[in-house]
XYZ file of C-alpha atoms in Angstrom:
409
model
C 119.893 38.362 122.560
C 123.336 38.559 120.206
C 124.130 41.861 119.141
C 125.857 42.248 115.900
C 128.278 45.400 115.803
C 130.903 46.847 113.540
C 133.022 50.551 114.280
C 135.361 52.995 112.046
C 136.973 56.023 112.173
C 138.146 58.806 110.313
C 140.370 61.843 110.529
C 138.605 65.328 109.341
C 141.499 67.479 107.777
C 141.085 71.396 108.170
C 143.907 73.989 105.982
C 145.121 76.186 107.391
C 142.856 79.439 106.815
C 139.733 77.912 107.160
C 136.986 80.456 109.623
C 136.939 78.649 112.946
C 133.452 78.461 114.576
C 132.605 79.108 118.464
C 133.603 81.909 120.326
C 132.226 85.529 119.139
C 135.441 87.105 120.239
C 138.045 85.519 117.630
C 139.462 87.643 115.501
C 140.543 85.456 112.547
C 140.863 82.060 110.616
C 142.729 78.716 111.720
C 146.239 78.751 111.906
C 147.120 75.499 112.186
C 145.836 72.184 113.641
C 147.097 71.600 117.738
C 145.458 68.202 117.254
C 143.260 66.307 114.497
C 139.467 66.061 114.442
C 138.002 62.711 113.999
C 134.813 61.134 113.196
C 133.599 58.444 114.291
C 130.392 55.323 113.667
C 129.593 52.266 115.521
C 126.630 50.297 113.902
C 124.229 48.252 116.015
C 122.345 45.387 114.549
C 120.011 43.305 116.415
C 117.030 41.205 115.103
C 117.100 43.240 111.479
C 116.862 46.737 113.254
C 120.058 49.167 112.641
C 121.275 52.013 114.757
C 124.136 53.986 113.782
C 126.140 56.629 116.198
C 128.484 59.089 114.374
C 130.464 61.158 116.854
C 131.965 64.193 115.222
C 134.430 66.903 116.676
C 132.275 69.565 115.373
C 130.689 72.611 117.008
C 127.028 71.173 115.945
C 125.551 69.827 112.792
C 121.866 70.441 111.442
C 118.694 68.300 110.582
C 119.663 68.164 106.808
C 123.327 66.704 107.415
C 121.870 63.981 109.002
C 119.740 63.141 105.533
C 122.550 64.146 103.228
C 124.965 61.237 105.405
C 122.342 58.542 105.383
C 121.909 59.098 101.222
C 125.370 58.821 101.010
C 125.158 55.275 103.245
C 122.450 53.781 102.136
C 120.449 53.523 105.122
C 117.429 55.363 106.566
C 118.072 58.589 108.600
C 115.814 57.002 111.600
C 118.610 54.614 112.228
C 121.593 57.504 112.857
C 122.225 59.580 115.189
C 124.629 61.929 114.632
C 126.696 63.878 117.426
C 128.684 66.601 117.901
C 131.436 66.823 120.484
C 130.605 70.788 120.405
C 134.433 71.822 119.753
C 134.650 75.446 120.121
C 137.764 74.703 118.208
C 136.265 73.406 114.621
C 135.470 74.977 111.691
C 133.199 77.048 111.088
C 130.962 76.561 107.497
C 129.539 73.125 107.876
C 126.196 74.200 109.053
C 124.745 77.615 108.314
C 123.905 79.230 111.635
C 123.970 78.640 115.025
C 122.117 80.969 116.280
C 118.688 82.955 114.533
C 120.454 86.121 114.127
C 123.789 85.064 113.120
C 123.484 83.843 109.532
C 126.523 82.449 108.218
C 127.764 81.181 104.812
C 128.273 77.032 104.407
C 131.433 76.307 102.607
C 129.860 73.415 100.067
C 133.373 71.547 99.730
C 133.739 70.963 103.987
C 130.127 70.037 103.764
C 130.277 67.756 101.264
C 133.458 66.220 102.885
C 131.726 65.587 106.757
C 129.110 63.450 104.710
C 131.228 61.651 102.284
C 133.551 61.019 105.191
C 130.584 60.007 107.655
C 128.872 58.234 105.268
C 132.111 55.806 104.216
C 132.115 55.121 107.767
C 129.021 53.996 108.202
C 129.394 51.919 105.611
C 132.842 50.854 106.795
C 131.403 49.754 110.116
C 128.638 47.690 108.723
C 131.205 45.815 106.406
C 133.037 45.135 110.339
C 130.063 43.542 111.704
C 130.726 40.800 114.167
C 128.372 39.395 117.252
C 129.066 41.867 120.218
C 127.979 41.710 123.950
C 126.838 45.363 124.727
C 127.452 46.626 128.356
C 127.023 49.935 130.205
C 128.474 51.502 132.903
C 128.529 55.016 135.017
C 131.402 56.190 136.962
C 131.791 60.046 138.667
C 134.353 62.232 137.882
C 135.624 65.498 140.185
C 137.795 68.846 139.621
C 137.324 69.353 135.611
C 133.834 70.984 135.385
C 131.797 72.233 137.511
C 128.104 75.066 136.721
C 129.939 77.906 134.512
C 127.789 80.535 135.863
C 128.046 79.199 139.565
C 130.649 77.061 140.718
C 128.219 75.560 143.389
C 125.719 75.104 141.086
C 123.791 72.163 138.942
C 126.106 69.781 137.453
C 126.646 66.155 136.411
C 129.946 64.016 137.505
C 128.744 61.338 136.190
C 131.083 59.614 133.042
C 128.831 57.049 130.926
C 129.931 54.300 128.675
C 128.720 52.144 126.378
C 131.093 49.288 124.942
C 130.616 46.457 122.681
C 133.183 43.341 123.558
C 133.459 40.809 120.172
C 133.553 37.046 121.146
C 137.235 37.422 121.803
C 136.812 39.844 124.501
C 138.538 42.336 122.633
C 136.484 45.616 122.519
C 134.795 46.958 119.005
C 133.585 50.650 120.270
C 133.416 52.408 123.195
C 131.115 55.394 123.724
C 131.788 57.947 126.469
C 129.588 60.370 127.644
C 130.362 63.189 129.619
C 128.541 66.976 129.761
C 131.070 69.942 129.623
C 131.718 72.343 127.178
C 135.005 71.529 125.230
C 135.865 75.526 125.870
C 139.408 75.167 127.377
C 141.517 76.834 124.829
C 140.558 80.678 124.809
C 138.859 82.484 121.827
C 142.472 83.722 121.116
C 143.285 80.217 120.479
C 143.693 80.033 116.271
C 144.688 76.107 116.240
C 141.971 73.343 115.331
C 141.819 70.968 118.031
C 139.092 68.360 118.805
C 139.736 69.734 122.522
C 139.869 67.792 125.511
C 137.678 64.715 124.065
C 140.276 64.031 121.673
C 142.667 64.175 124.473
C 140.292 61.421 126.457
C 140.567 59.380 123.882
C 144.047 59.701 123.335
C 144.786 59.096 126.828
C 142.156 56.058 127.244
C 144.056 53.272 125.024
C 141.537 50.699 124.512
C 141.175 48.670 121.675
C 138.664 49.684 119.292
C 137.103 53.173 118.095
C 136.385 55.444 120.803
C 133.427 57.781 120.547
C 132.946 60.957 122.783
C 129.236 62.459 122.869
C 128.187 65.231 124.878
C 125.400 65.598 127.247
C 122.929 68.092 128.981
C 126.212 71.166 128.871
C 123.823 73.961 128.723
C 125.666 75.654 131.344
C 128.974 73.483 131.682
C 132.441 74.286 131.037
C 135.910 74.198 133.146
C 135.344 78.280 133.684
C 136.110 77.431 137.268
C 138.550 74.597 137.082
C 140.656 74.692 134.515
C 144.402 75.233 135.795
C 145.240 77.209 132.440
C 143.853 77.256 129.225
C 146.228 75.146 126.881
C 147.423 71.963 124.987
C 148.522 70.937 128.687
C 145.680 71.607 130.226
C 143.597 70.054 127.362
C 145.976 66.948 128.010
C 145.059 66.832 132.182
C 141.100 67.179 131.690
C 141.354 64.225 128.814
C 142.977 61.907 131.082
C 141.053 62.356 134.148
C 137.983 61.811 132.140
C 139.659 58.909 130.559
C 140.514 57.960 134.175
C 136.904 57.768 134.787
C 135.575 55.957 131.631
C 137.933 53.257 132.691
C 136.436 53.359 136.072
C 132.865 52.625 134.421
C 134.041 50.110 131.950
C 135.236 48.202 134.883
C 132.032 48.474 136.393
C 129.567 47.923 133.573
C 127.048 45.603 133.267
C 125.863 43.624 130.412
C 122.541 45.337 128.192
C 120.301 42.596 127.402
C 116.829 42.649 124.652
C 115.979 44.361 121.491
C 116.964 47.285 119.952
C 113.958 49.795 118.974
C 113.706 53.384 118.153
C 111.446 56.583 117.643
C 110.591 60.296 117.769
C 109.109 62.748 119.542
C 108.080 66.298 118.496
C 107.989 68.982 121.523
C 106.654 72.176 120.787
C 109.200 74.610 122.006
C 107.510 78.251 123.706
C 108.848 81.093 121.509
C 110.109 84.558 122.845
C 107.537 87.457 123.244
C 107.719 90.280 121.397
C 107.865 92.281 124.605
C 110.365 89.935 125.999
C 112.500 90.980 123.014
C 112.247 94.302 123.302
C 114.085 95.242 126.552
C 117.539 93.883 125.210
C 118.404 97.549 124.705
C 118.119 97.733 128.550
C 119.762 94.745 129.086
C 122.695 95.832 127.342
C 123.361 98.806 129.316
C 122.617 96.771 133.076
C 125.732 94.602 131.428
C 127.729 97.167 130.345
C 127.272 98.512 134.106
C 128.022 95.373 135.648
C 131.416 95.141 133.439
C 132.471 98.554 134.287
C 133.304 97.850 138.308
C 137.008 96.908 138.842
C 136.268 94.363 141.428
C 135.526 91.167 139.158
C 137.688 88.192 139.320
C 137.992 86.907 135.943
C 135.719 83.994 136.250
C 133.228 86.708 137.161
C 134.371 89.003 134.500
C 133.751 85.924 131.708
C 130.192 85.950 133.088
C 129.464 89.368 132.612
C 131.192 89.750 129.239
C 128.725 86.092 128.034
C 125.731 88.179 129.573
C 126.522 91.211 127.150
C 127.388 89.098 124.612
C 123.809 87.464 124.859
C 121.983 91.091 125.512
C 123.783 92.039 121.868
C 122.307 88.954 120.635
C 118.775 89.170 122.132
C 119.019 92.754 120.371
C 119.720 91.414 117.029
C 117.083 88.761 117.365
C 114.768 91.893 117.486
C 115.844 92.748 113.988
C 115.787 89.094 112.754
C 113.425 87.206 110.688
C 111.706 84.730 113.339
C 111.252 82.111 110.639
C 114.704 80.663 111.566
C 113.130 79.574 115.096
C 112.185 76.389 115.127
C 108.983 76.002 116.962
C 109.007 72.431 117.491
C 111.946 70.073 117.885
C 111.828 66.492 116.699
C 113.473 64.383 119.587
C 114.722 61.218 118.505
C 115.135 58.475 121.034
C 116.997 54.490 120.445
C 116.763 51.821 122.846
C 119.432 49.120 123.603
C 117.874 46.934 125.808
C 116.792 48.838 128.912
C 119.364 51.384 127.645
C 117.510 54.866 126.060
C 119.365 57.107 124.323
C 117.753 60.471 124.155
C 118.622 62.741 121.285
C 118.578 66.396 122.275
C 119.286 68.945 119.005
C 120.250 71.820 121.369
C 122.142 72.862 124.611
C 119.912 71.250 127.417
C 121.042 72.781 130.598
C 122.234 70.605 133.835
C 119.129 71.118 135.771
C 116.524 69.718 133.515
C 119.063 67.376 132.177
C 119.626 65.917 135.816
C 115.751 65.603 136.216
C 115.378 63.864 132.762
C 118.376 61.098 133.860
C 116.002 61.146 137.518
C 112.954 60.262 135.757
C 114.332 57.864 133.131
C 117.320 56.303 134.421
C 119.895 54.019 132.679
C 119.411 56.881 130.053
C 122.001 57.793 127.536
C 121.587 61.471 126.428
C 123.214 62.577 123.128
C 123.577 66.744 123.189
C 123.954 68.478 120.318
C 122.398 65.595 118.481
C 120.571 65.549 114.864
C 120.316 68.973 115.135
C 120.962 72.364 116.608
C 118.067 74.797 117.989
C 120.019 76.278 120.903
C 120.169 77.204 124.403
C 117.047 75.213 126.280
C 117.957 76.791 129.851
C 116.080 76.026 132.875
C 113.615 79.106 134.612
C 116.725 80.161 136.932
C 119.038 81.237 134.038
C 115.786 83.927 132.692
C 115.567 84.874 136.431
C 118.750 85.794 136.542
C 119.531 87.040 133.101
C 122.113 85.035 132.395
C 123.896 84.709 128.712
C 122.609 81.737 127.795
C 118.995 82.722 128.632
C 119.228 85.960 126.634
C 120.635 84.326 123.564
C 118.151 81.490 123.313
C 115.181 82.095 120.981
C 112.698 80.489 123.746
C 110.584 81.882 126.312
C 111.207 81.298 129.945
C 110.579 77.708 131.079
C 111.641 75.659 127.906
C 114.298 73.552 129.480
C 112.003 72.357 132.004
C 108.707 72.226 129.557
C 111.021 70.186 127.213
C 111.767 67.229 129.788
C 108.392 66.990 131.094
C 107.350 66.059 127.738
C 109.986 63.699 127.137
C 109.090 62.182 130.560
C 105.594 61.658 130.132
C 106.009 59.911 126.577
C 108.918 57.977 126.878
C-alpha cells in the first residue's frame, strides 16, 4: 500500500537568561545558545488514517501539550505523538514539573511558542504531502554509551531508523532512534544546546528533515565513555551515531500494510508509605558512601545521583501524592508490521530490551506524550540506586509495565 507523507522543521529560539532545565546542580540561567534547538513533524497518511511524529529538543513535555498542539493543528491528539529528545540542555518552564516534589513555574509565552511552533509544523507537513515508500532499518553502534550505573551493565547498541523515500528517491524524513541520555555537557554547562542529537543530525546530511527520538534511557548516558564533556565531544558522539543511522538506512527494508493506532492504560504500583519513610536513612548511607577518598569520578557521579535521589525520596515524604500519576496511558501506532510504542517516562534498558524481545520490529518513543518518571527495573530498588529513589513507584514497575504492554499488544 502507497503511503502519503509530508515533513517540516523549525528552529526553537531561547534568550539569553531563560532557567535551563535538567541537572539539580546548576547554579543559574542560560547564557547563550552553543547550538539551536529544533522541532521537528513528519505526517503519515495511509488509507484516511493520520499519524503525526513531532521530535522536540526538550527535556520532556506533558499530557496537556500534546492537546494544546493538536488544537492549534487541527487534528485529533490520537494521531500525534510527540517526543522529546530529553536535552538536559533546554529550558526549563515549558512543562510544570518533572518530578512530584519539584513544582516549578511554566513560563506561558515559551509554552505558547512550542505549540504554535509545533502546531505550524504539523500543518506545514501535511501541506508537503507526497506518496512515500516507508522503510526501516537497525544498525549497532559501540563506545558512546554504555549502563550509567555499571559500565558492564544492560544496554542497547542498537540505532533504528525509519525513512520515507518520495517517488524520486529523494528522502522526505528520517527518524533515528537511539537510547542515551543527551547528558554530555556538565551541569556547569550555561549554553542551550540540543546536545549530541543535534550534532547527529548535523553530521548525517541527508536530504529531508531528520528526527531524533529517544528510547528505553532509564539508566543510559556516556558517564563511562565520553572522552570530555564539550562542544567537541558533543560533535564525536553525533557523528558516530550518525555513522550508524547511515549504516541502517543502507540496510533497511521496505514497511508494507496499513497504518492503525491505540492506547493502553497500565496501572503503575505507587510507593509505600513505609517505603518513603527511610529516605532520612538513606541520606546518611549516601553521605557515607561520598565521604571515602577512593572514588573515581564515574563512581563519585553515582554516589552524588544516589544522594541526590535520597533528598528527593525525602521531599516526596512531604509532598502532596496527588501529582503521582497512578496509571499511565500508553499510546501505541502501527506502520505496517512496524509498532511504535509510546512510553511517557524513563523506561530503563532492562525492561526496555525485554519489551523490543517480545515485540520485535518495535519502535519505542521515550519521553513520549508525557512525563511520569523513572520506571526502573527491580535491580536499581535492590541496589538503591538514584533513579530508583527518585521515582514515585514501588519496586517492580519497569518490569510490571512491559508485561502489560506485552500481553495486550
Amino acid at each position: 500500500m502507497r503511503w502519503l507523507a509530508g515533513a517540516a522543521s523549525a528552529e526553537i529560539a531561547i534568550k539569553p537568561g531563560t532557567p535551563m532545565a535538567g541537572c539539580m546542580a546548576r547554579t543559574g540561567p542560560s547564557e547563550g545558545t552553543l547550538d539551536p534547538l529544533t522541532a521537528s513533524a513528519v505526517v503519515i497518511l495511509s488509507d484516511g488514517h493520520l499519524f503525526a511524529l513531532i521530535a522536540v529538543d526538550l527535556l520532556g513535555v506533558d499530557r496537556d501539550l500534546v492537546d494544546e498542539i493538536a488544537r492549534e493543528a487541527g487534528i485529533h491528539a490520537e494521531s500525534i505523538a510527540l517526543a522529546a529528545s530529553h536535552t538536559h540542555s533546554g529550558p526549563a518552564g515549558v512543562i510544570a514539573r518533572i518530578h512530584p516534589a519539584e513544582g516549578g513555574a511554566v513560563d506561558p509565552l515559551l509554552r505558547g511558542k512550542i505549540v504554535s511552533i509545533c502546531g505550524q509544523l504539523v500543518r506545514s507537513a501535511m501541506a508537503r504531502l507526497e506518496p512515500v515508500d516507508v522503510s526501516f532499518g537497525m544498525a549497532e553502534v559501540a563506545d558512546i554509551a554504555a549502563n550509567r550505573n555499571d559500565p558492564d551493565g544492560p544496554f542497547d547498541p542498537a540505532v533504528r531508523v525509519i525513512q520515507a523515500t518520495g517517488l524520486t528517491g529523494t528522502p522526505v524524513a528520517t527518524v533515528v532512534s537511539f537510547a542515551c541520555h543527551p547528558t554530555i555537557l556538565p551541569a556547569e554547562s550555561r549554553m542551550i544546546s540540543a546536545e549530541f542529537p543535534g550534532a547527529m543530525r548535523a553530521a548525517l546530511q541527508v536530504p529531508g528533515q531528520l528526527l531524533f527520538v529517544n528510547g528505553a534511557a532509564g539508566d543510559i548516558s556516556t558517564r563511562f565513555t565520553r572522552q570530555s564533556q564539550d562542544a567537541a565531544e558533543v560533535e564525536r558522539v553525533g557523528r558516530t551515531l550518525a555513522e550508524a543511522a547511515r549504516a541502517a538506512i543502507a540496510t533497511a527494508r521496505p514497511i508494507e500494510g496499513e497504518l492503525g493506532r491505540g492506547v493502553l492504560k497500565v496501572n503503575l504500583p505507587v510507593r509505600s508509605a513505609s517505603d518513603v519513610e527511610t529516605a532520612g536513612d538513606l541520606v546518611l548511607v549516601a553521605e557515607s558512601r561520598l565521604a571515602t577518598g577512593n572514588l573515581s569520578s564515574a563512581q563519585r557521579r553515582i554516589e552524588q545521583t544516589r544522594l541526590q535521589g535520597a533528598l528527593m525520596l525525602e521531599r516526596l515524604a512531604e509532598t502532596d501524592m496527588a501529582y503521582v500519576a497512578r496509571s499511565v496511558e500508553i499510546p501505541w501506532w502501527r506502520l505496517g508490521d512496524v509498532r511504535l510504542i509510546g512510553i511517557p517516562g524513563e523506561l530503563f534498558a532492562s525492561p526496555g530490551a525485554d519489551l523490543m524481545e517480545s515485540l520485535p520490529d518495535s519502535f519505542l518513543l521515550g519521553y513520549t506524550n508525557g512525563y511520569v518518571g523513572y520506571l526502573p527495573d527491580r535491580a536499581a530498588y535492590a541496589n538503591g540506586l538514584y533513579e530508583a529513589l527518585a521515582s514515585p513507584y514501588a519496586d517492580g514497575v519497569g518490569e510490571d509495565l512491559v508485561a502489560a504492554l506485552v500481553s495486550k499488544l
